[in-house]
Amino acid sequence: MSINNYNDIIQKPNKELKKVGIMGGTFDPIHFGHLVIAEQIRCEYNLEKVLFVPAGIPPHKTEVKISESKHRYFMTLLATITNPYFEVSKIELDNDEVSYTINTIKKIKEIYQKDTELFFITGADAVCELDTWKNVKELLHSVNFIAATRPGLDSSVVDEKIHELEIKNNAYIRKINVPALAISSTDIREKIKKQQSIKYLLPESVEYYIYKHGLYVHRGETIVRLG
Ligand code: NAP
């Protein structure tokens, strides 16, 4: 690249769209895998910030036992507090409706200016189920979708599913591989039940929060919904 071209780049007025990441997940609990993904995507896509959106009542989990919203919200706050580019939104936690992502995105779009491009980041397993989500085509055309894959997931199955969704919905889904996502919330909950160490899998503040509130030890104490 010539010096002239270089100057063009650094002096160019910033007419580009602002980019904001939306990290959607149940976060039961949040762990280093989620944080590494968010930071990696923030840097890679030059995002102004990443908004963590703990799921209120996840549509596919109305029959499943998950921890109280307030605990998942506080753990997400604790985990993200040291990163100035991370924020946490209660947008899905402030009402009793089932949290369809399309509704959340519409609300977020009302908050941000039209000059903001949104990137929705979530797990590749969740993306593989996109066919079952509400208004999937509209959703895929409203935001840039990023699927984070983790070791153990069959990459060819994910690629095939993503390709199928892209063709069916005339959309583009980005995929990112993050080795640290070998950590999973399910595994952490299992370890706690078995009284095994969860050290270095999630921030210490979250670890202490879990112990202080007795989360995941006796499931009955932390269940709020059964559908
Ligand atoms: P999930 O089924 O619990 O998670 C699927 C996989 O993705 C798990 O391996 C999970 O790992 C991982 N994962 C979850 N969130 C992630 C993130 N932000 N980054 C990287 N990996 C992530 O999925 P979920 O957490 O309940 O739902 C994911 C998002 O999809 C939520 O925002 C939810 O509201 C939305 N969703 C919407 C609809 C709909 O609109 N109809 C339906 C389903 C899901 P961990 O267990 O370690 O997190």
PDB file of C-alpha atoms and ligand atoms in Angstrom:
ATOM      1  CA  MET A   1       0.000   0.000   0.000  1.00  0.00           C
ATOM      2  CA  SER A   2       1.380   3.445  -0.947  1.00  0.00           C
ATOM      3  CA  ILE A   3       1.702   6.251   1.595  1.00  0.00           C
ATOM      4  CA  ASN A   4      -1.058   8.136  -0.222  1.00  0.00           C
ATOM      5  CA  ASN A   5      -3.450   5.269   0.170  1.00  0.00           C
ATOM      6  CA  TYR A   6      -2.513   4.958   3.834  1.00  0.00           C
ATOM      7  CA  ASN A   7      -3.281   8.671   4.399  1.00  0.00           C
ATOM      8  CA  ASP A   8      -6.593   8.214   2.623  1.00  0.00           C
ATOM      9  CA  ILE A   9      -7.521   5.584   5.125  1.00  0.00           C
ATOM     10  CA  ILE A  10      -6.552   7.430   8.287  1.00  0.00           C
ATOM     11  CA  GLN A  11      -7.932  10.802   7.174  1.00  0.00           C
ATOM     12  CA  LYS A  12     -11.176   9.471   5.734  1.00  0.00           C
ATOM     13  CA  PRO A  13     -14.138  10.993   7.621  1.00  0.00           C
ATOM     14  CA  ASN A  14     -15.954   8.259   9.472  1.00  0.00           C
ATOM     15  CA  LYS A  15     -19.168   7.916   7.541  1.00  0.00           C
ATOM     16  CA  GLU A  16     -19.380   4.246   8.333  1.00  0.00           C
ATOM     17  CA  LEU A  17     -22.152   2.767  10.391  1.00  0.00           C
ATOM     18  CA  LYS A  18     -21.540   2.318  14.097  1.00  0.00           C
ATOM     19  CA  LYS A  19     -21.375  -1.352  14.933  1.00  0.00           C
ATOM     20  CA  VAL A  20     -22.866  -2.854  18.074  1.00  0.00           C
ATOM     21  CA  GLY A  21     -22.711  -6.509  19.104  1.00  0.00           C
ATOM     22  CA  ILE A  22     -25.602  -8.204  20.881  1.00  0.00           C
ATOM     23  CA  MET A  23     -24.607 -11.255  22.850  1.00  0.00           C
ATOM     24  CA  GLY A  24     -27.729 -13.304  23.446  1.00  0.00           C
ATOM     25  CA  GLY A  25     -27.693 -16.263  25.798  1.00  0.00           C
ATOM     26  CA  THR A  26     -29.240 -17.794  28.877  1.00  0.00           C
ATOM     27  CA  PHE A  27     -25.939 -17.268  30.748  1.00  0.00           C
ATOM     28  CA  ASP A  28     -26.746 -19.856  33.428  1.00  0.00           C
ATOM     29  CA  PRO A  29     -23.964 -19.182  34.375  1.00  0.00           C
ATOM     30  CA  ILE A  30     -21.864 -16.861  32.184  1.00  0.00           C
ATOM     31  CA  HIS A  31     -18.268 -18.127  31.756  1.00  0.00           C
ATOM     32  CA  PHE A  32     -14.928 -17.286  30.129  1.00  0.00           C
ATOM     33  CA  GLY A  33     -16.043 -18.917  26.852  1.00  0.00           C
ATOM     34  CA  HIS A  34     -18.778 -16.282  26.422  1.00  0.00           C
ATOM     35  CA  LEU A  35     -16.389 -13.465  27.375  1.00  0.00           C
ATOM     36  CA  VAL A  36     -13.624 -14.589  25.007  1.00  0.00           C
ATOM     37  CA  ILE A  37     -16.093 -14.879  22.113  1.00  0.00           C
ATOM     38  CA  ALA A  38     -17.526 -11.416  22.742  1.00  0.00           C
ATOM     39  CA  GLU A  39     -14.072  -9.844  22.962  1.00  0.00           C
ATOM     40  CA  GLN A  40     -12.771 -11.696  19.904  1.00  0.00           C
ATOM     41  CA  ILE A  41     -15.768 -10.619  17.807  1.00  0.00           C
ATOM     42  CA  ARG A  42     -15.596  -7.047  19.161  1.00  0.00           C
ATOM     43  CA  CYS A  43     -12.004  -6.766  17.952  1.00  0.00           C
ATOM     44  CA  GLU A  44     -12.513  -8.636  14.683  1.00  0.00           C
ATOM     45  CA  TYR A  45     -15.566  -6.603  13.603  1.00  0.00           C
ATOM     46  CA  ASN A  46     -14.439  -3.344  15.191  1.00  0.00           C
ATOM     47  CA  LEU A  47     -17.569  -3.139  17.358  1.00  0.00           C
ATOM     48  CA  GLU A  48     -18.176  -0.038  19.437  1.00  0.00           C
ATOM     49  CA  LYS A  49     -19.533  -2.196  22.232  1.00  0.00           C
ATOM     50  CA  VAL A  50     -21.066  -5.547  23.019  1.00  0.00           C
ATOM     51  CA  LEU A  51     -24.425  -5.623  24.730  1.00  0.00           C
ATOM     52  CA  PHE A  52     -24.977  -8.800  26.753  1.00  0.00           C
ATOM     53  CA  VAL A  53     -28.671  -9.702  26.738  1.00  0.00           C
ATOM     54  CA  PRO A  54     -29.513 -12.446  29.244  1.00  0.00           C
ATOM     55  CA  ALA A  55     -32.554 -14.306  27.933  1.00  0.00           C
ATOM     56  CA  GLY A  56     -35.748 -13.646  29.889  1.00  0.00           C
ATOM     57  CA  ILE A  57     -37.958 -16.621  29.135  1.00  0.00           C
ATOM     58  CA  PRO A  58     -36.114 -18.420  26.302  1.00  0.00           C
ATOM     59  CA  PRO A  59     -38.741 -19.753  23.865  1.00  0.00           C
ATOM     60  CA  HIS A  60     -37.127 -23.193  23.672  1.00  0.00           C
ATOM     61  CA  LYS A  61     -36.747 -23.516  27.431  1.00  0.00           C
ATOM     62  CA  THR A  62     -40.236 -22.913  28.776  1.00  0.00           C
ATOM     63  CA  GLU A  63     -40.258 -26.522  30.020  1.00  0.00           C
ATOM     64  CA  VAL A  64     -36.691 -26.451  31.295  1.00  0.00           C
ATOM     65  CA  LYS A  65     -35.467 -25.399  34.710  1.00  0.00           C
ATOM     66  CA  ILE A  66     -33.273 -22.313  34.608  1.00  0.00           C
ATOM     67  CA  SER A  67     -32.024 -19.987  37.346  1.00  0.00           C
ATOM     68  CA  GLU A  68     -33.903 -16.893  38.393  1.00  0.00           C
ATOM     69  CA  SER A  69     -33.435 -13.935  36.037  1.00  0.00           C
ATOM     70  CA  LYS A  70     -31.952 -11.741  38.760  1.00  0.00           C
ATOM     71  CA  HIS A  71     -29.124 -14.223  39.403  1.00  0.00           C
ATOM     72  CA  ARG A  72     -28.287 -14.550  35.697  1.00  0.00           C
ATOM     73  CA  TYR A  73     -28.386 -10.770  35.370  1.00  0.00           C
ATOM     74  CA  PHE A  74     -26.103 -10.145  38.385  1.00  0.00           C
ATOM     75  CA  MET A  75     -23.622 -12.817  37.258  1.00  0.00           C
ATOM     76  CA  THR A  76     -23.495 -11.233  33.778  1.00  0.00           C
ATOM     77  CA  LEU A  77     -22.915  -7.807  35.352  1.00  0.00           C
ATOM     78  CA  LEU A  78     -20.099  -9.141  37.552  1.00  0.00           C
ATOM     79  CA  ALA A  79     -18.437 -10.948  34.657  1.00  0.00           C
ATOM     80  CA  THR A  80     -18.461  -7.967  32.300  1.00  0.00           C
ATOM     81  CA  ILE A  81     -17.634  -5.184  34.747  1.00  0.00           C
ATOM     82  CA  THR A  82     -13.919  -5.022  33.943  1.00  0.00           C
ATOM     83  CA  ASN A  83     -14.404  -4.540  30.186  1.00  0.00           C
ATOM     84  CA  PRO A  84     -15.273  -0.932  29.237  1.00  0.00           C
ATOM     85  CA  TYR A  85     -16.726  -2.140  25.918  1.00  0.00           C
ATOM     86  CA  PHE A  86     -19.198  -4.551  27.514  1.00  0.00           C
ATOM     87  CA  GLU A  87     -22.674  -3.603  28.737  1.00  0.00           C
ATOM     88  CA  VAL A  88     -25.556  -5.663  30.088  1.00  0.00           C
ATOM     89  CA  SER A  89     -29.172  -5.141  29.055  1.00  0.00           C
ATOM     90  CA  LYS A  90     -32.250  -6.106  31.082  1.00  0.00           C
ATOM     91  CA  ILE A  91     -34.429  -5.752  28.008  1.00  0.00           C
ATOM     92  CA  GLU A  92     -35.607  -9.385  28.115  1.00  0.00           C
ATOM     93  CA  LEU A  93     -35.828  -9.499  31.899  1.00  0.00           C
ATOM     94  CA  ASP A  94     -38.220  -6.629  32.472  1.00  0.00           C
ATOM     95  CA  ASN A  95     -41.355  -8.369  31.271  1.00  0.00           C
ATOM     96  CA  ASP A  96     -43.087 -11.718  31.634  1.00  0.00           C
ATOM     97  CA  GLU A  97     -43.391 -12.468  27.933  1.00  0.00           C
ATOM     98  CA  VAL A  98     -41.502 -15.257  26.186  1.00  0.00           C
ATOM     99  CA  SER A  99     -38.345 -13.594  24.795  1.00  0.00           C
ATOM    100  CA  TYR A 100     -38.375 -13.987  21.035  1.00  0.00           C
ATOM    101  CA  THR A 101     -35.138 -12.613  19.586  1.00  0.00           C
ATOM    102  CA  ILE A 102     -36.998 -10.778  16.795  1.00  0.00           C
ATOM    103  CA  ASN A 103     -38.916  -8.742  19.417  1.00  0.00           C
ATOM    104  CA  THR A 104     -35.712  -7.980  21.316  1.00  0.00           C
ATOM    105  CA  ILE A 105     -33.979  -6.807  18.137  1.00  0.00           C
ATOM    106  CA  LYS A 106     -36.928  -4.547  17.253  1.00  0.00           C
ATOM    107  CA  LYS A 107     -36.746  -2.952  20.715  1.00  0.00           C
ATOM    108  CA  ILE A 108     -32.974  -2.501  20.459  1.00  0.00           C
ATOM    109  CA  LYS A 109     -33.359  -0.931  17.010  1.00  0.00           C
ATOM    110  CA  GLU A 110     -35.743   1.624  18.496  1.00  0.00           C
ATOM    111  CA  ILE A 111     -33.089   2.588  21.045  1.00  0.00           C
ATOM    112  CA  TYR A 112     -30.185   2.907  18.614  1.00  0.00           C
ATOM    113  CA  GLN A 113     -29.958   5.359  15.744  1.00  0.00           C
ATOM    114  CA  LYS A 114     -30.450   4.207  12.164  1.00  0.00           C
ATOM    115  CA  ASP A 115     -26.702   4.621  11.658  1.00  0.00           C
ATOM    116  CA  THR A 116     -26.022   1.558  13.819  1.00  0.00           C
ATOM    117  CA  GLU A 117     -25.432  -1.897  12.386  1.00  0.00           C
ATOM    118  CA  LEU A 118     -26.281  -4.740  14.767  1.00  0.00           C
ATOM    119  CA  PHE A 119     -24.418  -8.053  15.105  1.00  0.00           C
ATOM    120  CA  PHE A 120     -26.264 -10.815  16.964  1.00  0.00           C
ATOM    121  CA  ILE A 121     -23.831 -13.302  18.483  1.00  0.00           C
ATOM    122  CA  THR A 122     -24.870 -16.660  19.810  1.00  0.00           C
ATOM    123  CA  GLY A 123     -23.889 -20.335  19.946  1.00  0.00           C
ATOM    124  CA  ALA A 124     -23.767 -22.353  16.725  1.00  0.00           C
ATOM    125  CA  ASP A 125     -25.978 -25.045  18.325  1.00  0.00           C
ATOM    126  CA  ALA A 126     -28.638 -22.387  18.851  1.00  0.00           C
ATOM    127  CA  VAL A 127     -28.205 -21.157  15.258  1.00  0.00           C
ATOM    128  CA  CYS A 128     -28.728 -24.702  13.952  1.00  0.00           C
ATOM    129  CA  GLU A 129     -32.227 -24.506  15.471  1.00  0.00           C
ATOM    130  CA  LEU A 130     -33.000 -21.198  13.746  1.00  0.00           C
ATOM    131  CA  ASP A 131     -35.704 -22.845  11.637  1.00  0.00           C
ATOM    132  CA  THR A 132     -37.830 -23.047  14.773  1.00  0.00           C
ATOM    133  CA  TRP A 133     -37.369 -19.380  15.765  1.00  0.00           C
ATOM    134  CA  LYS A 134     -40.062 -16.744  15.316  1.00  0.00           C
ATOM    135  CA  ASN A 135     -39.890 -14.734  12.042  1.00  0.00           C
ATOM    136  CA  VAL A 136     -36.473 -16.132  11.185  1.00  0.00           C
ATOM    137  CA  LYS A 137     -36.247 -14.531   7.737  1.00  0.00           C
ATOM    138  CA  GLU A 138     -37.062 -11.066   9.080  1.00  0.00           C
ATOM    139  CA  LEU A 139     -34.578 -11.641  11.901  1.00  0.00           C
ATOM    140  CA  LEU A 140     -31.761 -12.661   9.560  1.00  0.00           C
ATOM    141  CA  HIS A 141     -32.382  -9.540   7.491  1.00  0.00           C
ATOM    142  CA  SER A 142     -32.497  -7.246  10.550  1.00  0.00           C
ATOM    143  CA  VAL A 143     -29.121  -8.143  12.043  1.00  0.00           C
ATOM    144  CA  ASN A 144     -25.825  -9.732  11.080  1.00  0.00           C
ATOM    145  CA  PHE A 145     -25.902 -13.203  12.598  1.00  0.00           C
ATOM    146  CA  ILE A 146     -22.694 -14.650  14.039  1.00  0.00           C
ATOM    147  CA  ALA A 147     -22.610 -18.293  15.093  1.00  0.00           C
ATOM    148  CA  ALA A 148     -19.856 -19.186  17.570  1.00  0.00           C
ATOM    149  CA  THR A 149     -18.808 -22.811  17.278  1.00  0.00           C
ATOM    150  CA  ARG A 150     -17.063 -24.760  19.966  1.00  0.00           C
ATOM    151  CA  PRO A 151     -14.764 -27.803  19.916  1.00  0.00           C
ATOM    152  CA  GLY A 152     -16.833 -30.967  19.908  1.00  0.00           C
ATOM    153  CA  LEU A 153     -19.427 -29.607  17.512  1.00  0.00           C
ATOM    154  CA  ASP A 154     -19.393 -31.358  14.148  1.00  0.00           C
ATOM    155  CA  SER A 155     -18.278 -28.506  11.923  1.00  0.00           C
ATOM    156  CA  SER A 156     -19.570 -30.109   8.705  1.00  0.00           C
ATOM    157  CA  VAL A 157     -23.057 -30.472  10.224  1.00  0.00           C
ATOM    158  CA  VAL A 158     -23.018 -26.815  11.328  1.00  0.00           C
ATOM    159  CA  ASP A 159     -21.757 -25.670   7.897  1.00  0.00           C
ATOM    160  CA  GLU A 160     -24.444 -27.669   6.126  1.00  0.00           C
ATOM    161  CA  LYS A 161     -27.196 -26.327   8.375  1.00  0.00           C
ATOM    162  CA  ILE A 162     -25.971 -22.741   8.006  1.00  0.00           C
ATOM    163  CA  HIS A 163     -25.805 -23.128   4.215  1.00  0.00           C
ATOM    164  CA  GLU A 164     -29.361 -24.492   4.169  1.00  0.00           C
ATOM    165  CA  LEU A 165     -30.614 -21.558   6.270  1.00  0.00           C
ATOM    166  CA  GLU A 166     -28.802 -19.063   4.055  1.00  0.00           C
ATOM    167  CA  ILE A 167     -30.389 -20.418   0.886  1.00  0.00           C
ATOM    168  CA  LYS A 168     -33.859 -20.740   2.391  1.00  0.00           C
ATOM    169  CA  ASN A 169     -33.811 -17.206   3.804  1.00  0.00           C
ATOM    170  CA  ASN A 170     -31.603 -15.518   1.209  1.00  0.00           C
ATOM    171  CA  ALA A 171     -29.333 -14.402   4.053  1.00  0.00           C
ATOM    172  CA  TYR A 172     -25.742 -14.615   5.209  1.00  0.00           C
ATOM    173  CA  ILE A 173     -24.686 -16.153   8.541  1.00  0.00           C
ATOM    174  CA  ARG A 174     -21.141 -15.642   9.784  1.00  0.00           C
ATOM    175  CA  LYS A 175     -19.337 -18.396  11.673  1.00  0.00           C
ATOM    176  CA  ILE A 176     -16.495 -17.996  14.135  1.00  0.00           C
ATOM    177  CA  ASN A 177     -14.422 -20.706  15.806  1.00  0.00           C
ATOM    178  CA  VAL A 178     -13.444 -20.026  19.396  1.00  0.00           C
ATOM    179  CA  PRO A 179     -11.386 -22.730  21.141  1.00  0.00           C
ATOM    180  CA  ALA A 180     -12.195 -21.372  24.643  1.00  0.00           C
ATOM    181  CA  LEU A 181     -15.845 -22.259  24.077  1.00  0.00           C
ATOM    182  CA  ALA A 182     -14.980 -25.793  25.149  1.00  0.00           C
ATOM    183  CA  ILE A 183     -16.234 -24.400  28.474  1.00  0.00           C
ATOM    184  CA  SER A 184     -19.994 -24.813  28.790  1.00  0.00           C
ATOM    185  CA  SER A 185     -22.607 -23.669  31.293  1.00  0.00           C
ATOM    186  CA  THR A 186     -24.011 -27.202  31.461  1.00  0.00           C
ATOM    187  CA  ASP A 187     -20.586 -28.573  32.387  1.00  0.00           C
ATOM    188  CA  ILE A 188     -20.141 -25.921  35.099  1.00  0.00           C
ATOM    189  CA  ARG A 189     -23.557 -26.716  36.615  1.00  0.00           C
ATOM    190  CA  GLU A 190     -22.723 -30.439  36.603  1.00  0.00           C
ATOM    191  CA  LYS A 191     -19.380 -29.811  38.295  1.00  0.00           C
ATOM    192  CA  ILE A 192     -21.047 -27.790  41.065  1.00  0.00           C
ATOM    193  CA  LYS A 193     -23.596 -30.548  41.676  1.00  0.00           C
ATOM    194  CA  LYS A 194     -20.742 -33.049  41.953  1.00  0.00           C
ATOM    195  CA  GLN A 195     -18.797 -30.652  44.222  1.00  0.00           C
ATOM    196  CA  GLN A 196     -15.962 -30.402  41.706  1.00  0.00           C
ATOM    197  CA  SER A 197     -13.826 -27.313  41.146  1.00  0.00           C
ATOM    198  CA  ILE A 198     -15.036 -24.667  38.685  1.00  0.00           C
ATOM    199  CA  LYS A 199     -11.957 -22.508  39.169  1.00  0.00           C
ATOM    200  CA  TYR A 200     -10.588 -20.808  36.008  1.00  0.00           C
ATOM    201  CA  LEU A 201     -13.722 -21.613  34.006  1.00  0.00           C
ATOM    202  CA  LEU A 202     -15.436 -18.350  34.895  1.00  0.00           C
ATOM    203  CA  PRO A 203     -14.541 -15.062  36.677  1.00  0.00           C
ATOM    204  CA  GLU A 204     -13.868 -15.425  40.424  1.00  0.00           C
ATOM    205  CA  SER A 205     -16.596 -12.905  41.214  1.00  0.00           C
ATOM    206  CA  VAL A 206     -19.148 -15.130  39.463  1.00  0.00           C
ATOM    207  CA  GLU A 207     -17.760 -18.227  41.177  1.00  0.00           C
ATOM    208  CA  TYR A 208     -18.240 -16.561  44.597  1.00  0.00           C
ATOM    209  CA  TYR A 209     -21.697 -15.306  43.634  1.00  0.00           C
ATOM    210  CA  ILE A 210     -22.716 -18.882  42.781  1.00  0.00           C
ATOM    211  CA  TYR A 211     -21.448 -20.212  46.123  1.00  0.00           C
ATOM    212  CA  LYS A 212     -22.959 -17.329  48.114  1.00  0.00           C
ATOM    213  CA  HIS A 213     -26.412 -17.988  46.654  1.00  0.00           C
ATOM    214  CA  GLY A 214     -26.113 -21.774  46.593  1.00  0.00           C
ATOM    215  CA  LEU A 215     -26.856 -21.902  42.864  1.00  0.00           C
ATOM    216  CA  TYR A 216     -26.912 -25.247  41.033  1.00  0.00           C
ATOM    217  CA  VAL A 217     -26.310 -27.316  44.193  1.00  0.00           C
ATOM    218  CA  HIS A 218     -29.939 -27.971  45.023  1.00  0.00           C
ATOM    219  CA  ARG A 219     -31.772 -27.298  41.786  1.00  0.00           C
ATOM    220  CA  GLY A 220     -35.026 -26.696  43.696  1.00  0.00           C
ATOM    221  CA  GLU A 221     -33.665 -23.484  45.232  1.00  0.00           C
ATOM    222  CA  THR A 222     -32.906 -21.841  41.933  1.00  0.00           C
ATOM    223  CA  ILE A 223     -35.797 -22.930  39.737  1.00  0.00           C
ATOM    224  CA  VAL A 224     -38.287 -20.294  38.738  1.00  0.00           C
ATOM    225  CA  ARG A 225     -40.138 -21.640  35.764  1.00  0.00           C
ATOM    226  CA  LEU A 226     -41.588 -24.885  34.672  1.00  0.00           C
ATOM    227  CA  GLY A 227     -43.341 -23.587  31.577  1.00  0.00           C
TER     228      GLY A 227
HETATM  229  P1  NAP B   1     -28.693 -22.724  24.366  1.00  0.00           P
HETATM  230  O1  NAP B   1     -29.565 -23.664  23.634  1.00  0.00           O
HETATM  231  O2  NAP B   1     -28.687 -22.776  25.860  1.00  0.00           O
HETATM  232  O3  NAP B   1     -27.229 -22.780  23.907  1.00  0.00           O
HETATM  233  C1  NAP B   1     -26.865 -23.416  22.733  1.00  0.00           C
HETATM  234  C2  NAP B   1     -25.349 -23.452  22.698  1.00  0.00           C
HETATM  235  O4  NAP B   1     -24.850 -22.153  22.414  1.00  0.00           O
HETATM  236  C3  NAP B   1     -24.714 -23.894  23.983  1.00  0.00           C
HETATM  237  O5  NAP B   1     -23.553 -24.625  23.671  1.00  0.00           O
HETATM  238  C4  NAP B   1     -24.357 -22.574  24.641  1.00  0.00           C
HETATM  239  O6  NAP B   1     -23.259 -22.701  25.511  1.00  0.00           O
HETATM  240  C5  NAP B   1     -23.989 -21.736  23.465  1.00  0.00           C
HETATM  241  N1  NAP B   1     -24.255 -20.305  23.636  1.00  0.00           N
HETATM  242  C6  NAP B   1     -25.350 -19.714  24.132  1.00  0.00           C
HETATM  243  N2  NAP B   1     -25.245 -18.378  24.061  1.00  0.00           N
HETATM  244  C7  NAP B   1     -24.043 -18.141  23.508  1.00  0.00           C
HETATM  245  C8  NAP B   1     -23.345 -16.966  23.137  1.00  0.00           C
HETATM  246  N3  NAP B   1     -23.893 -15.749  23.272  1.00  0.00           N
HETATM  247  N4  NAP B   1     -22.116 -17.099  22.592  1.00  0.00           N
HETATM  248  C9  NAP B   1     -21.590 -18.310  22.405  1.00  0.00           C
HETATM  249  N5  NAP B   1     -22.184 -19.454  22.711  1.00  0.00           N
HETATM  250  C10 NAP B   1     -23.404 -19.369  23.260  1.00  0.00           C
HETATM  251  O7  NAP B   1     -29.078 -21.262  23.880  1.00  0.00           O
HETATM  252  P2  NAP B   1     -29.580 -20.088  24.726  1.00  0.00           P
HETATM  253  O8  NAP B   1     -28.424 -19.525  25.490  1.00  0.00           O
HETATM  254  O9  NAP B   1     -30.785 -20.450  25.513  1.00  0.00           O
HETATM  255  O10 NAP B   1     -30.093 -19.104  23.565  1.00  0.00           O
HETATM  256  C11 NAP B   1     -29.189 -18.402  22.784  1.00  0.00           C
HETATM  257  C12 NAP B   1     -29.893 -17.135  22.275  1.00  0.00           C
HETATM  258  O11 NAP B   1     -30.823 -17.485  21.268  1.00  0.00           O
HETATM  259  C13 NAP B   1     -30.676 -16.390  23.337  1.00  0.00           C
HETATM  260  O12 NAP B   1     -30.540 -15.022  23.124  1.00  0.00           O
HETATM  261  C14 NAP B   1     -32.110 -16.851  23.078  1.00  0.00           C
HETATM  262  O13 NAP B   1     -33.099 -15.914  23.490  1.00  0.00           O
HETATM  263  C15 NAP B   1     -32.101 -16.958  21.577  1.00  0.00           C
HETATM  264  N6  NAP B   1     -33.154 -17.867  21.091  1.00  0.00           N
HETATM  265  C16 NAP B   1     -34.232 -17.301  20.473  1.00  0.00           C
HETATM  266  C17 NAP B   1     -35.266 -18.093  19.995  1.00  0.00           C
HETATM  267  C18 NAP B   1     -36.452 -17.427  19.312  1.00  0.00           C
HETATM  268  O14 NAP B   1     -36.452 -16.231  19.139  1.00  0.00           O
HETATM  269  N7  NAP B   1     -37.459 -18.186  18.963  1.00  0.00           N
HETATM  270  C19 NAP B   1     -35.193 -19.482  20.155  1.00  0.00           C
HETATM  271  C20 NAP B   1     -34.064 -20.033  20.780  1.00  0.00           C
HETATM  272  C21 NAP B   1     -33.041 -19.206  21.244  1.00  0.00           C
HETATM  273  P3  NAP B   1     -23.466 -22.323  27.061  1.00  0.00           P
HETATM  274  O15 NAP B   1     -24.512 -23.255  27.591  1.00  0.00           O
HETATM  275  O16 NAP B   1     -22.136 -22.549  27.656  1.00  0.00           O
HETATM  276  O17 NAP B   1     -23.943 -20.912  27.043  1.00  0.00           O
END
